[in-house]
DNA sequence: ATCTCCATGTAACTCGTTACATGATTTT
DNA sequence: AAAATCATGTAACGAGTTACATGGAGAT
């Protein structure tokens, strides 16, 4: 375990910092955090609500966020969390630490193993992937357009600039992905009708 | 659990298919598989040896690979695994299934939260990331050059073509990453010496 | 003498996913 | 009338990481 912190604050999972990064912008409920970390929305980090609630409890226990409780729609109270100065400090410290790079990519792994399967099967997988990436790219471009519409991106050091920077990378990633998938489809198609 | 398989074969983790994809090329020991899935080498999937051994045991138990045992350097026997026809079929079936897309990116998450930290701290993180990506890109380009040297990539349907296709994506990914990191560094630097 | 590489595994723990559970309000 | 949305949580399990453990061969 890479625990370089003091004894009273055990290390938090990366998800905790994703949550703190959202809370640094505005107070949110666990439900809202869960929504923002859902699959097509969460640009760089995903989590289900069942993972969010226990981590939120730990964040609160360490004094990194405070909750204000009020009546909720269900049998339990609705709790809206705000980040504390200690939470901001913790987030700042984490941001300044070097990121660990580990990547897992199922599509790439499938392509790596694709030569064991017939080309039509791989083409099906690739065409589906192409659709998904096209959709994701459009989602991102829509966000980008809305962002430009309500005043362009600010100067570095603002949340708006950070949003724009991450979104920019998301768009470039999807474009690169799409180009590669289309290249592969073209290669496989020309090879296929040579038979 | 998304178990659509028959009762006698419980679902295997994705790592099992990464291992089968390696075994489909040539017989390997658990140690060699672990090496190939190590951080800078594993292009799209990473795992430590402690994860590999139990999964290999499950692969063997399901008859997807066979081991030939011989004297090893340590107290235990050295076991070299070969894929079986059943293993090839399982791999083929998995390749044809749609990949689940979930991505986690620590650097992107850090940039998303970067506005809470001073610009010099973020620049340190970004410059370190730039070095890592430059190194990774060089590694990939080296592999690419060696690949071209011993006869260019084959036609689709071969392992060599699959290698080239995945490597190509790796190179494009690193290039895109590098360009983005450099753009960000430039933006932050010009903003910094306006103070 | 110590370190690294080869080679195998186990143990303890944390993280992540799916499913279960409750219940009011709004939409179809 | 049924389904989706808001809102909270727990339980069970599987995946992933770090550390422990063993030991021969070769390099520094």
Coordinates of N, CA and C in Angstrom, one line a residue, chain A residues 14-15 17-18 21-22 24-25 36 39-40 42-47 51 88 91-118 121-122 124-125 128-129 132-133 136 140 153-166 168-170 172-174 176-177 179-180 183-184 187-188 191, chain B residues 14-15 17-18 21-22 24-25 36 39-40 42-47 51 88 91-118 121-122 124-125 128-129 132-133 136 140 153-166 168-170 172-174 176-177 179-180 183-184 187-188 191:
Chain A
X14 N -9.3 6.4 -5.7 CA -9.3 7.5 -6.7 C -10.7 8.0 -6.9
X15 N -11.7 7.1 -6.8 CA -13.0 7.6 -6.9 C -13.3 8.7 -6.0
X17 N -11.5 11.1 -5.1 CA -11.0 12.4 -5.7 C -11.8 12.8 -6.9
X18 N -12.4 11.9 -7.6 CA -13.3 12.2 -8.6 C -14.5 12.9 -8.0
X21 N -13.6 16.3 -6.8 CA -13.5 17.2 -8.0 C -14.8 17.8 -8.4
X22 N -15.9 17.0 -8.3 CA -17.2 17.4 -8.6 C -17.7 18.4 -7.5
X24 N -16.0 20.2 -5.7 CA -15.3 21.5 -5.7 C -16.0 22.5 -6.5
X25 N -16.8 22.0 -7.5 CA -17.5 22.9 -8.4 C -18.8 23.4 -7.7
X36 N -23.5 11.8 -12.7 CA -22.4 12.4 -13.5 C -21.3 11.5 -13.7
X39 N -22.0 6.0 -17.3 CA -21.2 5.6 -18.5 C -21.0 6.7 -19.6
X40 N -22.0 7.1 -20.3 CA -21.7 8.0 -21.5 C -21.3 9.4 -21.0
X42 N -19.7 10.3 -17.8 CA -18.4 10.4 -17.2 C -17.3 10.3 -18.2
X43 N -16.7 11.4 -18.4 CA -15.7 11.4 -19.5 C -14.4 10.6 -19.2
X44 N -14.0 10.5 -18.0 CA -12.8 9.9 -17.6 C -12.8 9.0 -16.4
X45 N -14.0 9.0 -15.8 CA -14.1 8.1 -14.6 C -15.6 7.7 -14.5
X46 N -15.8 6.4 -14.2 CA -17.1 5.9 -14.1 C -17.3 5.2 -12.8
X47 N -18.6 5.3 -12.3 CA -18.9 4.6 -11.0 C -20.4 4.5 -10.9
X51 N -21.4 2.4 -5.4 CA -20.0 2.6 -5.1 C -19.8 4.1 -4.5
X88 N -10.7 20.5 0.0 CA -10.0 21.2 -1.1 C -8.5 21.0 -1.0
X91 N -7.7 17.4 -2.2 CA -7.9 17.4 -3.6 C -6.6 18.0 -4.3
X92 N -6.2 19.1 -3.8 CA -5.0 19.8 -4.3 C -3.8 18.9 -4.2
X93 N -3.6 18.3 -3.1 CA -2.5 17.4 -2.9 C -2.5 16.3 -3.9
X94 N -3.7 15.7 -4.0 CA -3.8 14.6 -4.9 C -3.5 15.0 -6.4
X95 N -4.0 16.2 -6.8 CA -3.8 16.6 -8.2 C -2.4 16.8 -8.5
X96 N -1.6 17.2 -7.5 CA -0.2 17.4 -7.7 C 0.7 16.2 -7.7
X97 N 0.1 15.0 -7.4 CA 0.8 13.8 -7.4 C 0.9 13.2 -8.8
X98 N 1.9 12.4 -9.1 CA 2.0 11.8 -10.4 C 1.0 10.8 -10.6
X99 N 0.3 10.8 -11.8 CA -0.8 9.8 -12.0 C -0.2 8.5 -12.4
X100 N -0.8 7.4 -11.9 CA -0.4 6.1 -12.3 C -1.0 5.7 -13.6
X101 N -0.2 5.2 -14.5 CA -0.8 4.9 -15.8 C -1.1 3.4 -16.0
X102 N -2.3 3.1 -16.0 CA -2.7 1.7 -16.4 C -3.9 1.8 -17.3
X103 N -3.9 1.1 -18.3 CA -5.0 1.2 -19.3 C -5.5 -0.2 -19.6
X104 N -6.8 -0.3 -19.7 CA -7.4 -1.5 -20.1 C -8.4 -1.2 -21.2
X105 N -8.3 -1.8 -22.4 CA -9.1 -1.5 -23.5 C -9.6 -2.7 -24.2
X106 N -10.9 -3.0 -24.0 CA -11.4 -4.3 -24.5 C -11.5 -4.4 -26.0
X107 N -11.7 -3.2 -26.7 CA -11.8 -3.3 -28.1 C -10.4 -3.6 -28.7
X108 N -9.4 -3.0 -28.2 CA -8.0 -3.2 -28.6 C -7.6 -4.7 -28.4
X109 N -8.0 -5.2 -27.2 CA -7.7 -6.6 -26.9 C -8.4 -7.5 -27.9
X110 N -9.6 -7.2 -28.3 CA -10.4 -8.0 -29.2 C -9.7 -8.0 -30.6
X111 N -9.2 -6.8 -31.0 CA -8.6 -6.7 -32.3 C -7.3 -7.5 -32.3
X112 N -6.6 -7.4 -31.1 CA -5.3 -8.2 -31.0 C -5.5 -9.7 -31.2
X113 N -6.7 -10.1 -30.7 CA -7.1 -11.6 -30.9 C -7.9 -11.9 -32.1
X114 N -8.2 -10.8 -32.9 CA -9.2 -11.0 -33.9 C -8.9 -12.0 -35.0
X115 N -7.6 -12.3 -35.2 CA -7.2 -13.2 -36.3 C -7.7 -14.6 -36.1
X116 N -8.2 -14.9 -34.9 CA -8.7 -16.3 -34.7 C -10.1 -16.4 -35.1
X117 N -10.8 -15.3 -35.4 CA -12.2 -15.3 -35.8 C -12.4 -14.9 -37.3
X118 N -13.5 -15.3 -37.9 CA -13.7 -14.9 -39.3 C -13.9 -13.4 -39.5
X121 N -17.2 -11.6 -38.6 CA -17.5 -11.4 -37.2 C -16.8 -10.2 -36.6
X122 N -15.6 -10.0 -37.1 CA -14.8 -8.8 -36.6 C -15.4 -7.5 -37.1
X124 N -18.5 -7.0 -37.8 CA -19.7 -6.7 -37.0 C -19.3 -5.9 -35.7
X125 N -18.3 -6.5 -35.0 CA -17.8 -5.8 -33.8 C -17.3 -4.4 -34.1
X128 N -20.2 -1.9 -34.9 CA -20.9 -1.5 -33.7 C -20.1 -0.5 -33.0
X129 N -18.7 -0.8 -32.9 CA -17.9 0.2 -32.2 C -17.9 1.5 -32.9
X132 N -20.9 3.4 -31.8 CA -20.8 3.9 -30.4 C -19.9 5.2 -30.3
X133 N -18.7 5.1 -31.1 CA -17.8 6.2 -31.0 C -18.4 7.4 -31.7
X136 N -20.7 9.0 -29.2 CA -20.0 9.6 -28.2 C -19.4 10.9 -28.6
X140 N -20.0 14.7 -27.2 CA -19.0 15.7 -26.8 C -19.0 17.0 -27.6
X153 N -14.2 29.5 -23.6 CA -13.5 29.0 -22.4 C -12.6 30.1 -21.8
X154 N -12.6 30.1 -20.5 CA -11.9 31.1 -19.7 C -10.4 30.9 -19.7
X155 N -9.7 31.6 -19.0 CA -8.2 31.5 -18.8 C -8.0 30.3 -17.9
X156 N -6.8 29.7 -18.0 CA -6.4 28.6 -17.1 C -6.5 29.0 -15.7
X157 N -6.8 28.0 -14.8 CA -7.0 28.3 -13.4 C -8.5 28.3 -13.0
X158 N -9.4 28.3 -14.0 CA -10.8 28.2 -13.8 C -11.4 26.8 -14.0
X159 N -12.5 26.5 -13.4 CA -13.2 25.2 -13.6 C -13.6 25.1 -15.1
X160 N -14.1 26.2 -15.7 CA -14.5 26.2 -17.1 C -13.4 25.9 -18.0
X161 N -12.2 26.4 -17.7 CA -11.1 26.0 -18.6 C -10.7 24.5 -18.5
X162 N -10.8 24.0 -17.2 CA -10.5 22.6 -17.0 C -11.5 21.7 -17.7
X163 N -12.8 22.2 -17.7 CA -13.8 21.5 -18.4 C -13.5 21.4 -19.9
X164 N -13.1 22.6 -20.4 CA -12.8 22.7 -21.9 C -11.6 21.8 -22.2
X165 N -10.6 21.8 -21.4 CA -9.4 21.0 -21.7 C -9.7 19.5 -21.7
X166 N -10.5 19.0 -20.7 CA -10.8 17.6 -20.7 C -11.7 17.2 -21.8
X168 N -11.9 18.7 -24.7 CA -11.0 18.7 -25.9 C -10.3 17.4 -26.1
X169 N -9.8 16.9 -25.0 CA -9.1 15.6 -25.1 C -10.1 14.5 -25.4
X170 N -11.3 14.5 -24.8 CA -12.3 13.5 -25.1 C -12.6 13.5 -26.6
X172 N -10.8 14.6 -29.1 CA -9.6 14.1 -29.9 C -9.5 12.6 -29.8
X173 N -9.7 12.1 -28.6 CA -9.7 10.7 -28.4 C -10.7 10.0 -29.3
X174 N -11.9 10.4 -29.3 CA -13.0 9.8 -30.1 C -12.7 9.9 -31.6
X176 N -9.7 10.1 -33.0 CA -8.6 9.2 -33.3 C -9.1 7.8 -33.3
X177 N -9.9 7.4 -32.3 CA -10.5 6.1 -32.3 C -11.3 5.8 -33.6
X179 N -11.2 7.2 -36.5 CA -10.3 7.1 -37.7 C -9.7 5.7 -37.8
X180 N -9.2 5.3 -36.6 CA -8.6 3.9 -36.6 C -9.6 2.8 -36.9
X183 N -10.4 2.9 -40.6 CA -9.2 2.4 -41.3 C -9.2 0.8 -41.3
X184 N -9.5 0.3 -40.1 CA -9.5 -1.2 -40.0 C -10.6 -1.8 -40.7
X187 N -9.7 -1.8 -44.4 CA -8.7 -2.9 -44.6 C -9.3 -4.3 -44.7
X188 N -10.2 -4.5 -43.7 CA -10.9 -5.8 -43.7 C -11.8 -6.0 -44.8
X191 N -9.9 -6.7 -48.0 CA -9.4 -8.1 -47.9 C -10.5 -9.1 -48.1
Chain B
X14 N -12.0 -11.0 -18.1 CA -11.5 -10.6 -19.3 C -10.0 -10.9 -19.4
X15 N -9.3 -10.9 -18.3 CA -7.9 -11.3 -18.3 C -7.7 -12.7 -18.9
X17 N -9.1 -14.0 -21.3 CA -9.1 -13.9 -22.8 C -7.8 -13.2 -23.3
X18 N -7.3 -12.3 -22.5 CA -6.0 -11.7 -22.8 C -4.9 -12.8 -22.8
X21 N -5.4 -15.0 -25.8 CA -4.9 -14.3 -27.0 C -3.4 -14.5 -27.1
X22 N -2.7 -14.5 -26.0 CA -1.2 -14.7 -26.1 C -0.9 -16.1 -26.4
X24 N -2.7 -18.1 -28.0 CA -3.0 -18.5 -29.4 C -1.9 -18.3 -30.4
X25 N -0.9 -17.5 -30.0 CA 0.3 -17.2 -30.8 C 1.4 -18.2 -30.6
X36 N 4.6 -10.2 -20.2 CA 4.0 -9.5 -21.4 C 2.9 -8.6 -21.0
X39 N 3.4 -3.4 -17.1 CA 3.0 -2.1 -17.4 C 3.4 -1.5 -18.7
X40 N 4.7 -1.2 -19.0 CA 4.9 -0.5 -20.2 C 4.8 -1.4 -21.5
X42 N 2.5 -4.2 -21.8 CA 1.1 -4.5 -22.1 C 0.4 -3.3 -22.7
X43 N 0.2 -3.4 -24.0 CA -0.4 -2.2 -24.7 C -1.8 -1.9 -24.3
X44 N -2.6 -2.9 -24.0 CA -4.0 -2.7 -23.8 C -4.6 -3.4 -22.6
X45 N -3.7 -4.2 -21.9 CA -4.2 -4.9 -20.8 C -3.0 -5.2 -19.8
X46 N -3.2 -4.9 -18.6 CA -2.1 -5.1 -17.6 C -2.5 -6.1 -16.5
X47 N -1.6 -6.8 -16.0 CA -1.8 -7.7 -14.8 C -0.5 -8.1 -14.2
X51 N -2.0 -12.4 -10.3 CA -3.3 -12.5 -10.9 C -3.3 -13.5 -12.0
X88 N -9.4 -22.1 -28.3 CA -9.5 -21.3 -29.5 C -11.0 -20.9 -29.8
X91 N -12.1 -18.3 -27.3 CA -11.5 -17.0 -27.6 C -12.2 -16.4 -28.8
X92 N -12.5 -17.2 -29.8 CA -13.3 -16.8 -31.0 C -14.6 -16.2 -30.6
X93 N -15.3 -16.9 -29.7 CA -16.6 -16.5 -29.3 C -16.5 -15.1 -28.5
X94 N -15.5 -15.0 -27.7 CA -15.4 -13.8 -26.9 C -15.1 -12.6 -27.8
X95 N -14.2 -12.9 -28.8 CA -13.8 -11.8 -29.8 C -15.0 -11.2 -30.5
X96 N -16.0 -12.1 -30.8 CA -17.1 -11.7 -31.6 C -18.2 -11.0 -30.7
X97 N -18.0 -10.9 -29.4 CA -19.0 -10.3 -28.5 C -18.7 -8.8 -28.5
X98 N -19.7 -7.9 -28.3 CA -19.5 -6.5 -28.2 C -18.7 -6.1 -27.0
X99 N -17.7 -5.3 -27.1 CA -16.9 -4.9 -26.0 C -17.6 -3.9 -25.1
X100 N -17.5 -4.0 -23.8 CA -18.0 -3.0 -22.9 C -17.1 -1.9 -22.7
X101 N -17.5 -0.7 -23.0 CA -16.6 0.5 -22.9 C -16.7 1.1 -21.5
X102 N -15.6 1.1 -20.8 CA -15.5 1.9 -19.6 C -14.1 2.3 -19.5
X103 N -13.9 3.6 -19.3 CA -12.5 4.1 -19.2 C -12.3 4.8 -18.0
X104 N -11.1 4.7 -17.4 CA -10.6 5.4 -16.3 C -9.3 6.0 -16.6
X105 N -9.2 7.3 -16.5 CA -8.0 8.0 -16.9 C -7.6 9.0 -15.8
X106 N -6.5 8.7 -15.1 CA -6.1 9.5 -13.9 C -5.6 10.8 -14.3
X107 N -4.9 10.9 -15.4 CA -4.3 12.2 -15.8 C -5.5 13.2 -16.2
X108 N -6.5 12.7 -16.9 CA -7.6 13.5 -17.3 C -8.4 13.9 -16.1
X109 N -8.5 13.0 -15.1 CA -9.2 13.4 -13.9 C -8.4 14.5 -13.1
X110 N -7.1 14.4 -13.2 CA -6.3 15.4 -12.5 C -6.4 16.8 -13.2
X111 N -6.5 16.8 -14.5 CA -6.6 18.0 -15.2 C -8.0 18.6 -15.0
X112 N -9.0 17.8 -14.9 CA -10.4 18.2 -14.6 C -10.4 18.9 -13.3
X113 N -9.6 18.5 -12.3 CA -9.6 19.1 -11.0 C -8.5 20.1 -10.8
X114 N -7.7 20.3 -11.9 CA -6.5 21.1 -11.8 C -6.6 22.5 -11.3
X115 N -7.8 23.1 -11.6 CA -8.0 24.5 -11.2 C -8.0 24.8 -9.7
X116 N -8.0 23.8 -8.9 CA -7.9 24.0 -7.5 C -6.4 24.1 -7.0
X117 N -5.5 23.8 -7.9 CA -4.1 23.8 -7.5 C -3.3 24.9 -8.3
X118 N -2.2 25.3 -7.7 CA -1.4 26.4 -8.4 C -0.9 25.9 -9.7
X121 N 2.3 23.6 -10.0 CA 2.2 22.2 -9.6 C 1.6 21.4 -10.8
X122 N 0.6 22.0 -11.5 CA 0.0 21.2 -12.6 C 1.1 21.1 -13.7
X124 N 4.2 20.8 -13.4 CA 5.1 19.7 -13.0 C 4.5 18.3 -13.4
X125 N 3.2 18.2 -13.0 CA 2.5 16.9 -13.4 C 2.5 16.7 -14.9
X128 N 5.9 15.8 -16.4 CA 6.3 14.4 -16.1 C 5.5 13.5 -17.0
X129 N 4.2 13.8 -17.2 CA 3.4 13.0 -18.1 C 3.9 13.1 -19.6
X132 N 6.8 10.7 -19.9 CA 6.3 9.3 -19.9 C 5.7 8.9 -21.3
X133 N 4.9 9.9 -21.8 CA 4.3 9.6 -23.1 C 5.3 9.6 -24.2
X136 N 7.0 6.2 -24.0 CA 6.1 5.2 -24.5 C 6.0 5.2 -26.0
X140 N 7.0 2.2 -28.7 CA 6.1 1.7 -29.7 C 6.7 1.9 -31.1
X153 N 3.8 -5.6 -42.5 CA 2.6 -6.3 -42.0 C 1.9 -7.1 -43.0
X154 N 1.4 -8.3 -42.6 CA 0.7 -9.2 -43.5 C -0.7 -8.7 -43.8
X155 N -1.4 -9.6 -44.5 CA -2.8 -9.3 -44.8 C -3.6 -9.6 -43.6
X156 N -4.8 -9.0 -43.5 CA -5.8 -9.2 -42.4 C -6.0 -10.7 -42.2
X157 N -6.2 -11.1 -41.0 CA -6.5 -12.6 -40.7 C -5.3 -13.2 -40.1
X158 N -4.1 -12.5 -40.0 CA -2.9 -13.1 -39.4 C -2.6 -12.4 -38.1
X159 N -1.9 -13.1 -37.3 CA -1.5 -12.5 -36.0 C -0.6 -11.3 -36.2
X160 N 0.2 -11.3 -37.2 CA 1.1 -10.2 -37.5 C 0.3 -8.9 -37.8
X161 N -0.7 -9.1 -38.6 CA -1.6 -8.0 -39.0 C -2.3 -7.4 -37.7
X162 N -2.7 -8.3 -36.9 CA -3.4 -7.9 -35.6 C -2.4 -7.1 -34.8
X163 N -1.2 -7.6 -34.7 CA -0.1 -6.9 -33.9 C 0.0 -5.5 -34.5
X164 N 0.2 -5.4 -35.8 CA 0.4 -4.1 -36.4 C -0.8 -3.2 -36.2
X165 N -2.0 -3.7 -36.3 CA -3.2 -2.8 -36.1 C -3.3 -2.3 -34.7
X166 N -3.0 -3.1 -33.7 CA -3.0 -2.7 -32.3 C -1.9 -1.7 -32.0
X168 N -0.5 0.2 -34.2 CA -0.8 1.5 -34.8 C -1.7 2.3 -34.0
X169 N -2.7 1.7 -33.4 CA -3.6 2.5 -32.5 C -2.8 3.0 -31.3
X170 N -1.9 2.2 -30.7 CA -1.1 2.6 -29.6 C -0.3 3.9 -29.9
X172 N -0.9 6.1 -32.4 CA -1.8 7.2 -32.6 C -2.3 7.8 -31.2
X173 N -2.5 6.9 -30.3 CA -3.0 7.3 -29.0 C -1.9 8.1 -28.3
X174 N -0.7 7.6 -28.3 CA 0.4 8.4 -27.6 C 0.6 9.7 -28.3
X176 N -1.6 11.6 -30.0 CA -2.7 12.4 -29.6 C -2.5 12.9 -28.2
X177 N -2.2 12.0 -27.3 CA -2.0 12.4 -25.9 C -0.9 13.4 -25.8
X179 N 0.3 15.5 -28.0 CA -0.1 16.8 -28.6 C -1.0 17.6 -27.6
X180 N -1.9 16.9 -27.0 CA -2.8 17.5 -26.0 C -2.0 18.0 -24.8
X183 N 0.0 21.1 -25.8 CA -0.9 22.2 -25.9 C -1.3 22.8 -24.6
X184 N -1.6 21.9 -23.6 CA -2.0 22.4 -22.3 C -0.8 23.1 -21.6
X187 N -0.4 26.5 -23.0 CA -1.5 27.4 -22.5 C -1.2 27.8 -21.1
X188 N -0.8 26.9 -20.2 CA -0.5 27.2 -18.9 C 0.7 28.1 -18.7
X191 N -0.1 31.7 -19.7 CA -0.9 32.3 -18.7 C -0.1 32.6 -17.5

